[in-house]
Amino acid sequence: MILTDYYRSTPDTTWEIGRQLGVKYGVIRLPEHPDFDPACREHWLPVYRQFTNYGIRPLIIEPMPNALHDHIKAGDEKRDACIEKVLKMFPIMEELDIRTICFNWMACVGWTRTRNDIPERGGALVTGFDLKEYTPPEAAISEEELWENYAYFIRAVIPEAEKHGICLALHPDDPPLPRVGKISRIMVSYENIRHAVREIADSRNLGVTFCQACYYLMGEDLYRIIPEFADKIMFIHFRNVTGTKTAFHETFHDNGDLDMPRLLKCYYDAGINVPIRVDHVPTMAGETMVNQGYDALGRLYAIGYLKGILETLEKMS
Ligand SMILES: [Mn+2]
């Protein structure tokens, strides 16, 4: 596995901690201020160099810039202009050898929680979701529209992605509920995602971000689908939770429903050797919540835990 961490484009404590932990590769979030144009090479270069000068080599862009992607998912009048910009990102990524974009197909509402102050072990705070407490926004999109817009996008970008050697790694919907209010969601089951990445287009440049806790909350058998998806898993979100898709919360990585060492062994046994990053960590003692689920101390613990299991698997196999 290739150990990475998630970095915003402005240096903060997570950059320092990553470097101190020996994490050499980055999953990076592009700047979101309106002056940054993701289609413009000159705008990428200083961002890229700031990472490489720091000792972090960017490998993955996550997420696809929302300013473009929201129109593409909604299929509105700005869609084609936004797709044009996405296509212009590919040669820049090729030049910088950043080969993967993690994207999702949640329209109108992205990853969603109802609370960010649930006490986990020892009073560390985690985010959670309870459908009973959730008020969806006043937007509407149907399943048919989502599939149509997805197919439209994939058909437009895959030939260019193939030309430039760029991979698109589809993240499941989080939480994986088929509907929130009048907003449908489609990437909510293994069957649907398999259809999205195998049948709508069958390309080596189209695969998945395996956010393992989302698949668990779908009710899927991870030990069955990981080997079946071995050729499609391009990136792993190492994440643990407890509960069900209608009521769950995040946990420390060693304290949820998922058997983390067994899952890592399952990836190994299936021959999956891709970038992996820890996901959604608790906010710990002495910390003020800055980016919920992404604060520094929780990452420190989670990365150490992940490194420990990976090293053990490598040395024991
Ligand atoms: Mn995830």
XYZ file of N, CA, C and O and ligand atoms in Angstrom, residues 62 171 174 211 214 237 239 277 279-280, ligand 1:
41
model
N -8.488 15.305 -4.418
C -9.766 14.974 -3.775
C -10.299 16.221 -3.080
O -9.572 16.797 -2.277
N -16.153 7.766 -5.355
C -16.416 7.589 -3.914
C -17.909 7.310 -3.726
O -18.737 7.940 -4.366
N -22.261 9.214 1.019
C -22.033 9.161 2.464
C -22.972 10.144 3.150
O -22.799 11.349 2.985
N -14.189 3.633 0.101
C -14.407 4.177 1.447
C -15.087 3.061 2.227
O -16.298 2.870 2.158
N -18.349 3.290 4.273
C -19.587 3.483 3.494
C -20.120 2.149 3.003
O -21.322 1.875 3.090
N -10.087 4.604 1.450
C -10.324 5.417 2.649
C -10.412 4.449 3.824
O -11.366 3.665 3.924
N -11.317 3.765 7.207
C -12.256 4.457 8.079
C -13.061 3.450 8.882
O -13.385 2.375 8.378
N -5.515 6.297 2.666
C -5.415 7.360 3.679
C -6.432 7.128 4.775
O -7.470 6.498 4.557
N -9.344 8.257 7.353
C -10.509 9.108 7.104
C -11.221 9.364 8.436
O -11.226 8.513 9.322
N -11.806 10.534 8.564
C -12.692 10.927 9.679
C -12.200 10.469 11.054
O -12.557 9.389 11.542
Mn -14.501 8.506 2.487
